[in-house]
Amino acid sequence: PVANYTVDITVNDDGTFVKVNEEGIVEEYEQVFQEELELALKNNPNLDDEKILSLWDVYYKSYCTEDDFRLIKEMGFNMIRLPMYYKNFMDGSDDNLKMKKTPFVLIDWFLEQAKKYDLYVILDLHGVVGGQSGYEHSGTRKTEFWDNEYYQEQMCLLWTEIVKHYKYERFDLAETIAAYDLINEPTLDGSTTGKKQWDVLDKLYDAIREIDNDHVISIEGCWRFTNLPNPKKYDWQNVLYQYHIYNWAYNSYPNDIYFGSHWLTYRFADYDVPKYIGEFNFFNQKEEWDKYLNEFDKRGFSWSIWSYKTISVGWWDSSWGLYVHRMNLKDEKLKLDVRTATYEEIYQVWSNQETLKTYKETGLLKEVLDKYFEKFKKQKE
């Protein structure tokens, strides 16, 4: 481990970070959060600040290209939920943040491509300063956001700057934005969304509404319909209520029972607000995908998947992405270690992240969604 790399990311008792089965196939890798990755790059003796910026630039430009918008549109989607991290826009330490000099270059390009392919975009603030949940996709293991007023003020500022940019500077892209998604999965240590979160979400709502009354604001609740208040309580208007639904225990807790309980809570929390299932997964259950996608449609719920493309460390499929990079790690083959790799080694990997080149394999998720969209294509014919 490099100096100052103090977070324990091992998965084995002996201190190693990879689980390998008796056939020599990697079954599991350590979880590395965004801030840990950034620290590893910073402490890599082969890199300096200029090289690190160069690597991030090539990664973003390689990971998402115009081809992706074409593929998404051709499949049948009409919207993309774009996850954003506060450090995409802000520099400095967490207690001394400031907006970058050119914070909107990447997101402007993304919205331009979406507009070109007639796709809407939900701007999703997926990771906030201080951490809102402690989940790996929030960027940090911390959950300090909900009790830190400075952090909350900075995220109000960030949303203010984003909204101002698309209202006054790039107003040509404003209609491409379907909604402002305040914070992904606002929950303390994985529990639920309650009054503590509602009060802070209200601050973010007010910051946006001081500038823009036209755009829909998406407010997320974890994990049931009853975990968001009647919007009249906060005078929220023109809002969308978003929920993420995952039945992790589907093998022992059938979906009929699981969703039955959800529909029951829905009866007590239908505030005449549009509902959006922003994330969900039925894993390897093909029939359940078909069944509940149709159920969402019957109930008038919009939905999107998490996520567009993903990595499998083995030879197997993953229901988490339409496109999958099956790394097939075996015979002592491992991922590149960014803590010690050279600039050239990281550049070689990060510059080859195109979907049809590296994530070209598809599996169950692509199959079930192709089937779902096929009926609409036939209706148009």
mmCIF file of C-alpha atoms in Angstrom:
data_model
loop_
_atom_site.group_PDB
_atom_site.id
_atom_site.type_symbol
_atom_site.label_atom_id
_atom_site.label_comp_id
_atom_site.label_asym_id
_atom_site.label_seq_id
_atom_site.Cartn_x
_atom_site.Cartn_y
_atom_site.Cartn_z
ATOM 1 C CA PRO A 1 0.000 0.000 0.000
ATOM 2 C CA VAL A 2 1.113 3.548 -0.707
ATOM 3 C CA ALA A 3 1.760 6.100 2.007
ATOM 4 C CA ASN A 4 -1.342 7.537 3.695
ATOM 5 C CA TYR A 5 -3.543 4.878 2.096
ATOM 6 C CA THR A 6 -5.184 3.991 5.380
ATOM 7 C CA VAL A 7 -8.604 2.638 4.372
ATOM 8 C CA ASP A 8 -8.898 -1.133 4.701
ATOM 9 C CA ILE A 9 -10.011 -2.393 1.295
ATOM 10 C CA THR A 10 -9.032 -6.048 1.753
ATOM 11 C CA VAL A 11 -11.512 -8.875 1.273
ATOM 12 C CA ASN A 12 -9.486 -11.681 2.866
ATOM 13 C CA ASP A 13 -8.250 -12.273 6.399
ATOM 14 C CA ASP A 14 -4.643 -12.491 5.199
ATOM 15 C CA GLY A 15 -4.711 -8.922 3.887
ATOM 16 C CA THR A 16 -5.034 -9.706 0.203
ATOM 17 C CA PHE A 17 -7.620 -7.907 -1.908
ATOM 18 C CA VAL A 18 -8.781 -10.587 -4.350
ATOM 19 C CA LYS A 19 -10.713 -13.800 -3.792
ATOM 20 C CA VAL A 20 -9.678 -16.603 -6.142
ATOM 21 C CA ASN A 21 -11.463 -19.966 -6.301
ATOM 22 C CA GLU A 22 -9.865 -23.391 -6.612
ATOM 23 C CA GLU A 23 -9.971 -23.085 -10.415
ATOM 24 C CA GLY A 24 -7.857 -19.936 -10.304
ATOM 25 C CA ILE A 25 -10.738 -17.641 -11.293
ATOM 26 C CA VAL A 26 -11.173 -14.317 -9.531
ATOM 27 C CA GLU A 27 -14.585 -14.251 -7.839
ATOM 28 C CA GLU A 28 -14.405 -10.949 -5.990
ATOM 29 C CA TYR A 29 -12.362 -7.742 -5.918
ATOM 30 C CA GLU A 30 -12.067 -5.181 -3.166
ATOM 31 C CA GLN A 31 -14.418 -2.189 -3.147
ATOM 32 C CA VAL A 32 -12.571 1.029 -3.855
ATOM 33 C CA PHE A 33 -14.493 4.261 -3.377
ATOM 34 C CA GLN A 34 -13.906 7.323 -5.572
ATOM 35 C CA GLU A 35 -11.978 9.282 -2.946
ATOM 36 C CA GLU A 36 -9.752 6.242 -2.317
ATOM 37 C CA LEU A 37 -9.020 5.962 -6.028
ATOM 38 C CA GLU A 38 -8.136 9.653 -6.135
ATOM 39 C CA LEU A 39 -5.810 9.228 -3.158
ATOM 40 C CA ALA A 40 -4.160 6.189 -4.751
ATOM 41 C CA LEU A 41 -3.463 8.178 -7.922
ATOM 42 C CA LYS A 42 -2.130 11.112 -5.919
ATOM 43 C CA ASN A 43 0.234 8.881 -3.957
ATOM 44 C CA ASN A 44 1.416 6.932 -7.006
ATOM 45 C CA PRO A 45 5.114 7.881 -7.363
ATOM 46 C CA ASN A 46 4.846 7.644 -11.149
ATOM 47 C CA LEU A 47 2.216 10.391 -11.429
ATOM 48 C CA ASP A 48 1.992 14.127 -10.866
ATOM 49 C CA ASP A 49 -1.051 16.437 -10.921
ATOM 50 C CA GLU A 50 -0.746 17.123 -14.644
ATOM 51 C CA LYS A 51 -0.604 13.435 -15.526
ATOM 52 C CA ILE A 52 -3.556 12.637 -13.279
ATOM 53 C CA LEU A 53 -5.691 15.309 -14.980
ATOM 54 C CA SER A 54 -4.645 13.908 -18.336
ATOM 55 C CA LEU A 55 -5.704 10.414 -17.294
ATOM 56 C CA TRP A 56 -9.131 11.557 -16.107
ATOM 57 C CA ASP A 57 -9.622 13.493 -19.335
ATOM 58 C CA VAL A 58 -8.871 10.500 -21.544
ATOM 59 C CA TYR A 59 -10.988 8.214 -19.358
ATOM 60 C CA TYR A 60 -14.134 10.351 -19.595
ATOM 61 C CA LYS A 61 -13.719 10.848 -23.343
ATOM 62 C CA SER A 62 -13.205 7.142 -23.896
ATOM 63 C CA TYR A 63 -15.889 5.834 -21.530
ATOM 64 C CA CYS A 64 -18.706 7.800 -23.135
ATOM 65 C CA THR A 65 -18.719 8.564 -26.868
ATOM 66 C CA GLU A 66 -21.324 9.582 -29.433
ATOM 67 C CA ASP A 67 -21.869 5.912 -30.245
ATOM 68 C CA ASP A 68 -23.438 5.429 -26.818
ATOM 69 C CA PHE A 69 -26.204 7.939 -27.471
ATOM 70 C CA ARG A 70 -26.954 6.258 -30.784
ATOM 71 C CA LEU A 71 -27.092 2.806 -29.132
ATOM 72 C CA ILE A 72 -29.370 4.035 -26.357
ATOM 73 C CA LYS A 73 -31.730 5.721 -28.793
ATOM 74 C CA GLU A 74 -31.821 2.741 -31.167
ATOM 75 C CA MET A 75 -32.685 0.421 -28.330
ATOM 76 C CA GLY A 76 -35.827 2.406 -27.492
ATOM 77 C CA PHE A 77 -34.969 4.617 -24.522
ATOM 78 C CA ASN A 78 -35.946 8.285 -24.490
ATOM 79 C CA MET A 79 -33.994 9.411 -21.408
ATOM 80 C CA ILE A 80 -30.645 8.986 -19.633
ATOM 81 C CA ARG A 81 -30.118 9.454 -15.911
ATOM 82 C CA LEU A 82 -26.622 10.941 -15.664
ATOM 83 C CA PRO A 83 -24.789 10.420 -12.340
ATOM 84 C CA MET A 84 -22.613 13.355 -11.283
ATOM 85 C CA TYR A 85 -20.021 13.694 -8.518
ATOM 86 C CA TYR A 86 -19.497 17.013 -6.742
ATOM 87 C CA LYS A 87 -15.779 16.905 -7.633
ATOM 88 C CA ASN A 88 -16.722 16.939 -11.312
ATOM 89 C CA PHE A 89 -17.515 20.611 -10.681
ATOM 90 C CA MET A 90 -15.601 21.680 -7.566
ATOM 91 C CA ASP A 91 -11.966 21.832 -6.434
ATOM 92 C CA GLY A 92 -10.319 22.086 -3.051
ATOM 93 C CA SER A 93 -10.544 20.227 0.215
ATOM 94 C CA ASP A 94 -13.978 19.304 1.537
ATOM 95 C CA ASP A 95 -13.891 22.196 4.006
ATOM 96 C CA ASN A 96 -12.745 24.739 1.399
ATOM 97 C CA LEU A 97 -14.527 24.072 -1.889
ATOM 98 C CA LYS A 98 -14.757 26.322 -4.922
ATOM 99 C CA MET A 99 -16.135 25.912 -8.425
ATOM 100 C CA LYS A 100 -13.670 24.874 -11.103
ATOM 101 C CA LYS A 101 -12.755 27.404 -13.783
ATOM 102 C CA THR A 102 -14.505 25.400 -16.511
ATOM 103 C CA PRO A 103 -16.850 23.023 -14.678
ATOM 104 C CA PHE A 104 -19.398 22.402 -17.432
ATOM 105 C CA VAL A 105 -17.334 21.251 -20.426
ATOM 106 C CA LEU A 106 -18.129 17.543 -20.072
ATOM 107 C CA ILE A 107 -21.751 17.922 -19.065
ATOM 108 C CA ASP A 108 -22.380 20.417 -21.889
ATOM 109 C CA TRP A 109 -20.985 17.913 -24.373
ATOM 110 C CA PHE A 110 -23.163 15.167 -22.874
ATOM 111 C CA LEU A 111 -26.305 17.269 -23.189
ATOM 112 C CA GLU A 112 -25.378 18.295 -26.745
ATOM 113 C CA GLN A 113 -25.150 14.648 -27.765
ATOM 114 C CA ALA A 114 -28.408 13.812 -26.012
ATOM 115 C CA LYS A 115 -30.137 16.658 -27.808
ATOM 116 C CA LYS A 116 -28.724 15.469 -31.130
ATOM 117 C CA TYR A 117 -30.260 12.029 -30.576
ATOM 118 C CA ASP A 118 -33.538 13.359 -29.161
ATOM 119 C CA LEU A 119 -32.899 12.056 -25.642
ATOM 120 C CA TYR A 120 -33.799 13.708 -22.348
ATOM 121 C CA VAL A 121 -31.353 13.755 -19.432
ATOM 122 C CA ILE A 122 -31.982 13.662 -15.686
ATOM 123 C CA LEU A 123 -29.055 15.338 -13.921
ATOM 124 C CA ASP A 124 -28.436 13.129 -10.900
ATOM 125 C CA LEU A 125 -26.187 14.410 -8.084
ATOM 126 C CA HIS A 126 -24.931 10.946 -7.178
ATOM 127 C CA GLY A 127 -22.207 11.855 -4.685
ATOM 128 C CA VAL A 128 -22.119 14.898 -2.384
ATOM 129 C CA VAL A 129 -19.393 16.320 -0.179
ATOM 130 C CA GLY A 130 -19.239 14.493 3.141
ATOM 131 C CA GLY A 131 -21.211 11.544 1.792
ATOM 132 C CA GLN A 132 -24.961 11.006 1.950
ATOM 133 C CA SER A 133 -25.114 7.229 2.418
ATOM 134 C CA GLY A 134 -21.737 5.529 2.815
ATOM 135 C CA TYR A 135 -22.405 3.413 -0.279
ATOM 136 C CA GLU A 136 -19.529 2.882 -2.699
ATOM 137 C CA HIS A 137 -21.307 4.766 -5.485
ATOM 138 C CA SER A 138 -21.522 7.900 -3.293
ATOM 139 C CA GLY A 139 -17.734 8.223 -3.530
ATOM 140 C CA THR A 140 -16.936 8.064 0.188
ATOM 141 C CA ARG A 141 -17.444 5.799 3.183
ATOM 142 C CA LYS A 142 -18.425 8.837 5.265
ATOM 143 C CA THR A 143 -22.001 9.938 6.050
ATOM 144 C CA GLU A 144 -21.336 13.441 7.344
ATOM 145 C CA PHE A 145 -23.431 15.437 4.910
ATOM 146 C CA TRP A 146 -26.703 15.450 6.839
ATOM 147 C CA ASP A 147 -25.221 17.084 9.963
ATOM 148 C CA ASN A 148 -22.790 19.516 8.324
ATOM 149 C CA GLU A 149 -24.281 22.866 7.360
ATOM 150 C CA TYR A 150 -21.209 23.922 5.373
ATOM 151 C CA TYR A 151 -21.464 20.827 3.195
ATOM 152 C CA GLN A 152 -25.153 21.487 2.657
ATOM 153 C CA GLU A 153 -24.454 25.123 1.724
ATOM 154 C CA GLN A 154 -21.867 23.999 -0.821
ATOM 155 C CA MET A 155 -24.283 21.611 -2.488
ATOM 156 C CA CYS A 156 -26.886 24.377 -2.606
ATOM 157 C CA LEU A 157 -24.220 26.510 -4.291
ATOM 158 C CA LEU A 158 -23.404 23.723 -6.729
ATOM 159 C CA TRP A 159 -27.020 23.280 -7.755
ATOM 160 C CA THR A 160 -27.364 27.048 -8.058
ATOM 161 C CA GLU A 161 -24.394 27.203 -10.440
ATOM 162 C CA ILE A 162 -25.681 24.284 -12.525
ATOM 163 C CA VAL A 163 -29.158 25.780 -12.851
ATOM 164 C CA LYS A 164 -27.822 29.269 -13.648
ATOM 165 C CA HIS A 165 -25.585 27.829 -16.346
ATOM 166 C CA TYR A 166 -28.491 26.228 -18.195
ATOM 167 C CA LYS A 167 -30.883 29.069 -17.642
ATOM 168 C CA TYR A 168 -28.591 31.897 -18.745
ATOM 169 C CA GLU A 169 -25.527 30.549 -20.588
ATOM 170 C CA ARG A 170 -26.528 27.295 -22.300
ATOM 171 C CA PHE A 171 -30.264 27.866 -22.446
ATOM 172 C CA ASP A 172 -30.198 25.995 -25.779
ATOM 173 C CA LEU A 173 -29.737 22.824 -23.716
ATOM 174 C CA ALA A 174 -32.336 23.592 -21.042
ATOM 175 C CA GLU A 175 -35.155 21.658 -22.720
ATOM 176 C CA THR A 176 -32.941 18.552 -22.914
ATOM 177 C CA ILE A 177 -32.864 18.428 -19.099
ATOM 178 C CA ALA A 178 -35.871 16.409 -17.931
ATOM 179 C CA ALA A 179 -35.286 16.967 -14.214
ATOM 180 C CA TYR A 180 -32.818 17.977 -11.537
ATOM 181 C CA ASP A 181 -32.296 14.930 -9.281
ATOM 182 C CA LEU A 182 -31.308 16.483 -5.932
ATOM 183 C CA ILE A 183 -29.335 13.656 -4.265
ATOM 184 C CA ASN A 184 -29.039 9.975 -5.021
ATOM 185 C CA GLU A 185 -30.378 7.673 -2.294
ATOM 186 C CA PRO A 186 -30.538 10.207 0.559
ATOM 187 C CA THR A 187 -30.185 7.968 3.583
ATOM 188 C CA LEU A 188 -28.054 7.804 6.692
ATOM 189 C CA ASP A 189 -26.038 4.577 6.877
ATOM 190 C CA GLY A 190 -28.376 2.746 4.551
ATOM 191 C CA SER A 191 -31.537 3.112 6.624
ATOM 192 C CA THR A 192 -34.403 5.212 5.272
ATOM 193 C CA THR A 193 -35.208 8.723 4.129
ATOM 194 C CA GLY A 194 -36.879 10.713 6.886
ATOM 195 C CA LYS A 195 -37.353 14.228 8.244
ATOM 196 C CA LYS A 196 -33.610 14.883 8.634
ATOM 197 C CA GLN A 197 -33.157 14.257 4.921
ATOM 198 C CA TRP A 198 -36.391 16.011 3.899
ATOM 199 C CA ASP A 199 -35.294 19.221 5.616
ATOM 200 C CA VAL A 200 -31.968 19.249 3.752
ATOM 201 C CA LEU A 201 -33.579 18.302 0.454
ATOM 202 C CA ASP A 202 -35.884 21.263 0.983
ATOM 203 C CA LYS A 203 -32.820 23.546 1.133
ATOM 204 C CA LEU A 204 -31.628 22.213 -2.222
ATOM 205 C CA TYR A 205 -35.132 22.542 -3.647
ATOM 206 C CA ASP A 206 -35.290 26.188 -2.537
ATOM 207 C CA ALA A 207 -31.858 26.941 -4.010
ATOM 208 C CA ILE A 208 -33.014 25.716 -7.411
ATOM 209 C CA ARG A 209 -36.418 27.397 -7.204
ATOM 210 C CA GLU A 210 -34.829 30.792 -6.538
ATOM 211 C CA ILE A 211 -33.627 30.617 -10.135
ATOM 212 C CA ASP A 212 -35.805 28.124 -11.991
ATOM 213 C CA ASN A 213 -39.489 27.339 -11.470
ATOM 214 C CA ASP A 214 -39.880 25.550 -14.779
ATOM 215 C CA HIS A 215 -37.803 22.397 -14.470
ATOM 216 C CA VAL A 216 -39.077 19.334 -12.665
ATOM 217 C CA ILE A 217 -37.156 18.514 -9.471
ATOM 218 C CA SER A 218 -36.707 14.824 -8.698
ATOM 219 C CA ILE A 219 -36.758 13.998 -4.978
ATOM 220 C CA GLU A 220 -35.632 10.532 -3.923
ATOM 221 C CA GLY A 221 -36.934 8.385 -1.074
ATOM 222 C CA CYS A 222 -35.352 5.261 0.415
ATOM 223 C CA TRP A 223 -36.795 2.732 0.182
ATOM 224 C CA ARG A 224 -40.580 2.821 0.229
ATOM 225 C CA PHE A 225 -43.276 5.149 -1.038
ATOM 226 C CA THR A 226 -43.979 6.245 2.532
ATOM 227 C CA ASN A 227 -40.401 7.548 2.919
ATOM 228 C CA LEU A 228 -41.273 10.820 1.212
ATOM 229 C CA PRO A 229 -43.694 13.376 2.677
ATOM 230 C CA ASN A 230 -46.823 14.908 1.292
ATOM 231 C CA PRO A 231 -45.311 17.662 -0.907
ATOM 232 C CA LYS A 232 -47.693 20.168 0.678
ATOM 233 C CA LYS A 233 -45.682 19.839 3.896
ATOM 234 C CA TYR A 234 -42.785 21.712 2.235
ATOM 235 C CA ASP A 235 -44.757 23.449 -0.501
ATOM 236 C CA TRP A 236 -42.906 21.438 -3.148
ATOM 237 C CA GLN A 237 -44.329 22.031 -6.597
ATOM 238 C CA ASN A 238 -43.508 20.605 -10.025
ATOM 239 C CA VAL A 239 -41.725 17.649 -8.427
ATOM 240 C CA LEU A 240 -41.161 14.007 -9.299
ATOM 241 C CA TYR A 241 -40.886 11.369 -6.570
ATOM 242 C CA GLN A 242 -38.164 8.815 -7.285
ATOM 243 C CA TYR A 243 -37.679 5.384 -5.727
ATOM 244 C CA HIS A 244 -35.079 2.640 -6.086
ATOM 245 C CA ILE A 245 -36.390 -0.883 -5.653
ATOM 246 C CA TYR A 246 -34.127 -3.861 -4.999
ATOM 247 C CA ASN A 247 -35.306 -7.170 -3.599
ATOM 248 C CA TRP A 248 -31.892 -8.463 -2.568
ATOM 249 C CA ALA A 249 -33.441 -11.473 -0.814
ATOM 250 C CA TYR A 250 -35.490 -12.622 -3.809
ATOM 251 C CA ASN A 251 -34.438 -16.268 -3.339
ATOM 252 C CA SER A 252 -36.125 -16.445 0.053
ATOM 253 C CA TYR A 253 -38.566 -13.526 -0.210
ATOM 254 C CA PRO A 254 -40.567 -13.851 -3.465
ATOM 255 C CA ASN A 255 -41.197 -10.751 -5.521
ATOM 256 C CA ASP A 256 -44.961 -11.177 -5.260
ATOM 257 C CA ILE A 257 -44.718 -10.674 -1.500
ATOM 258 C CA TYR A 258 -42.024 -8.008 -1.747
ATOM 259 C CA PHE A 259 -43.892 -5.893 -4.271
ATOM 260 C CA GLY A 260 -47.184 -6.602 -2.586
ATOM 261 C CA SER A 261 -45.851 -4.752 0.444
ATOM 262 C CA HIS A 262 -44.681 -1.905 -1.803
ATOM 263 C CA TRP A 263 -48.111 -1.569 -3.426
ATOM 264 C CA LEU A 264 -49.644 -1.521 0.036
ATOM 265 C CA THR A 265 -47.465 1.403 1.160
ATOM 266 C CA TYR A 266 -48.203 3.131 -2.153
ATOM 267 C CA ARG A 267 -51.867 3.283 -1.178
ATOM 268 C CA PHE A 268 -50.901 5.514 1.757
ATOM 269 C CA ALA A 269 -48.422 7.707 -0.126
ATOM 270 C CA ASP A 270 -49.969 8.532 -3.473
ATOM 271 C CA TYR A 271 -49.881 12.314 -3.277
ATOM 272 C CA ASP A 272 -50.805 12.847 -6.932
ATOM 273 C CA VAL A 273 -47.104 13.252 -7.688
ATOM 274 C CA PRO A 274 -45.505 11.512 -10.714
ATOM 275 C CA LYS A 275 -43.588 8.390 -9.667
ATOM 276 C CA TYR A 276 -40.285 7.301 -11.167
ATOM 277 C CA ILE A 277 -38.461 4.028 -10.461
ATOM 278 C CA GLY A 278 -34.957 5.372 -10.991
ATOM 279 C CA GLU A 279 -33.172 2.082 -10.261
ATOM 280 C CA PHE A 280 -34.180 -1.566 -9.928
ATOM 281 C CA ASN A 281 -32.890 -5.043 -10.739
ATOM 282 C CA PHE A 282 -34.488 -8.455 -11.090
ATOM 283 C CA PHE A 283 -31.082 -10.111 -11.432
ATOM 284 C CA ASN A 284 -31.223 -13.432 -13.358
ATOM 285 C CA GLN A 285 -35.024 -13.744 -13.234
ATOM 286 C CA LYS A 286 -36.053 -13.211 -16.855
ATOM 287 C CA GLU A 287 -39.770 -13.656 -16.297
ATOM 288 C CA GLU A 288 -39.748 -11.209 -13.393
ATOM 289 C CA TRP A 289 -38.200 -8.517 -15.579
ATOM 290 C CA ASP A 290 -41.000 -8.855 -18.089
ATOM 291 C CA LYS A 291 -43.691 -9.061 -15.424
ATOM 292 C CA TYR A 292 -42.701 -5.986 -13.440
ATOM 293 C CA LEU A 293 -41.733 -3.777 -16.360
ATOM 294 C CA ASN A 294 -45.315 -4.235 -17.524
ATOM 295 C CA GLU A 295 -46.515 -3.590 -13.969
ATOM 296 C CA PHE A 296 -44.608 -0.284 -13.882
ATOM 297 C CA ASP A 297 -46.241 0.667 -17.180
ATOM 298 C CA LYS A 298 -49.732 -0.200 -15.918
ATOM 299 C CA ARG A 299 -49.211 1.984 -12.867
ATOM 300 C CA GLY A 300 -47.889 4.887 -14.928
ATOM 301 C CA PHE A 301 -44.418 4.772 -13.375
ATOM 302 C CA SER A 302 -41.512 5.977 -15.468
ATOM 303 C CA TRP A 303 -38.312 3.962 -14.972
ATOM 304 C CA SER A 304 -34.634 3.695 -15.795
ATOM 305 C CA ILE A 305 -32.018 1.019 -15.190
ATOM 306 C CA TRP A 306 -28.781 1.094 -13.231
ATOM 307 C CA SER A 307 -26.657 1.014 -15.217
ATOM 308 C CA TYR A 308 -25.771 1.313 -18.893
ATOM 309 C CA LYS A 309 -22.570 -0.742 -18.852
ATOM 310 C CA THR A 310 -20.650 -2.667 -16.237
ATOM 311 C CA ILE A 311 -17.712 -4.974 -15.545
ATOM 312 C CA SER A 312 -17.698 -8.669 -14.693
ATOM 313 C CA VAL A 313 -14.357 -9.817 -13.271
ATOM 314 C CA GLY A 314 -15.064 -13.355 -14.483
ATOM 315 C CA TRP A 315 -16.496 -14.978 -17.597
ATOM 316 C CA TRP A 316 -20.071 -14.629 -16.379
ATOM 317 C CA ASP A 317 -22.828 -12.189 -17.271
ATOM 318 C CA SER A 318 -23.978 -9.257 -15.119
ATOM 319 C CA SER A 319 -27.562 -8.047 -14.908
ATOM 320 C CA TRP A 320 -26.260 -4.587 -13.971
ATOM 321 C CA GLY A 321 -25.409 -3.458 -17.490
ATOM 322 C CA LEU A 322 -26.699 -3.594 -21.042
ATOM 323 C CA TYR A 323 -23.104 -3.918 -22.149
ATOM 324 C CA VAL A 324 -20.604 -5.942 -20.141
ATOM 325 C CA HIS A 325 -16.822 -6.053 -20.029
ATOM 326 C CA ARG A 326 -16.139 -9.661 -19.051
ATOM 327 C CA MET A 327 -12.557 -9.470 -17.828
ATOM 328 C CA ASN A 328 -12.215 -13.231 -17.323
ATOM 329 C CA LEU A 329 -9.577 -12.787 -14.628
ATOM 330 C CA LYS A 330 -7.823 -16.098 -14.069
ATOM 331 C CA ASP A 331 -4.373 -17.680 -14.068
ATOM 332 C CA GLU A 332 -3.022 -14.838 -11.909
ATOM 333 C CA LYS A 333 -4.379 -12.168 -14.260
ATOM 334 C CA LEU A 334 -5.533 -9.143 -12.223
ATOM 335 C CA LYS A 335 -6.789 -5.634 -12.761
ATOM 336 C CA LEU A 336 -4.224 -2.897 -13.186
ATOM 337 C CA ASP A 337 -3.063 -1.600 -9.785
ATOM 338 C CA VAL A 338 -3.313 2.194 -10.019
ATOM 339 C CA ARG A 339 -1.300 2.549 -6.801
ATOM 340 C CA THR A 340 1.903 1.483 -8.542
ATOM 341 C CA ALA A 341 1.232 1.442 -12.309
ATOM 342 C CA THR A 342 3.018 3.790 -14.665
ATOM 343 C CA TYR A 343 1.289 6.633 -16.493
ATOM 344 C CA GLU A 344 1.589 4.699 -19.756
ATOM 345 C CA GLU A 345 0.015 1.567 -18.271
ATOM 346 C CA ILE A 346 -2.972 3.441 -16.859
ATOM 347 C CA TYR A 347 -3.343 5.474 -20.050
ATOM 348 C CA GLN A 348 -3.481 2.283 -22.123
ATOM 349 C CA VAL A 349 -6.391 0.920 -20.053
ATOM 350 C CA TRP A 350 -8.292 4.165 -19.473
ATOM 351 C CA SER A 351 -8.138 5.207 -23.126
ATOM 352 C CA ASN A 352 -9.779 1.945 -24.235
ATOM 353 C CA GLN A 353 -13.165 2.133 -22.527
ATOM 354 C CA GLU A 354 -15.392 2.468 -25.579
ATOM 355 C CA THR A 355 -18.572 0.425 -25.331
ATOM 356 C CA LEU A 356 -18.373 -1.438 -28.647
ATOM 357 C CA LYS A 357 -14.675 -2.084 -28.166
ATOM 358 C CA THR A 358 -14.283 -3.141 -24.526
ATOM 359 C CA TYR A 359 -17.856 -3.517 -23.185
ATOM 360 C CA LYS A 360 -19.071 -5.180 -26.357
ATOM 361 C CA GLU A 361 -20.629 -8.290 -24.802
ATOM 362 C CA THR A 362 -24.296 -8.342 -23.892
ATOM 363 C CA GLY A 363 -26.378 -10.671 -21.813
ATOM 364 C CA LEU A 364 -29.604 -11.060 -19.895
ATOM 365 C CA LEU A 365 -30.404 -7.373 -19.388
ATOM 366 C CA LYS A 366 -30.019 -6.500 -23.061
ATOM 367 C CA GLU A 367 -32.091 -9.542 -23.983
ATOM 368 C CA VAL A 368 -35.027 -8.765 -21.689
ATOM 369 C CA LEU A 369 -35.090 -5.078 -22.618
ATOM 370 C CA ASP A 370 -34.854 -5.782 -26.344
ATOM 371 C CA LYS A 371 -37.921 -7.986 -25.893
ATOM 372 C CA TYR A 372 -39.684 -5.247 -23.915
ATOM 373 C CA PHE A 373 -39.017 -2.534 -26.513
ATOM 374 C CA GLU A 374 -39.862 -4.785 -29.454
ATOM 375 C CA LYS A 375 -43.597 -4.552 -28.738
ATOM 376 C CA PHE A 376 -43.481 -0.748 -28.999
ATOM 377 C CA LYS A 377 -41.540 -0.898 -32.253
ATOM 378 C CA LYS A 378 -44.168 -3.243 -33.687
ATOM 379 C CA GLN A 379 -46.941 -0.869 -32.577
ATOM 380 C CA LYS A 380 -45.294 1.954 -34.527
ATOM 381 C CA GLU A 381 -45.129 -0.225 -37.613
#
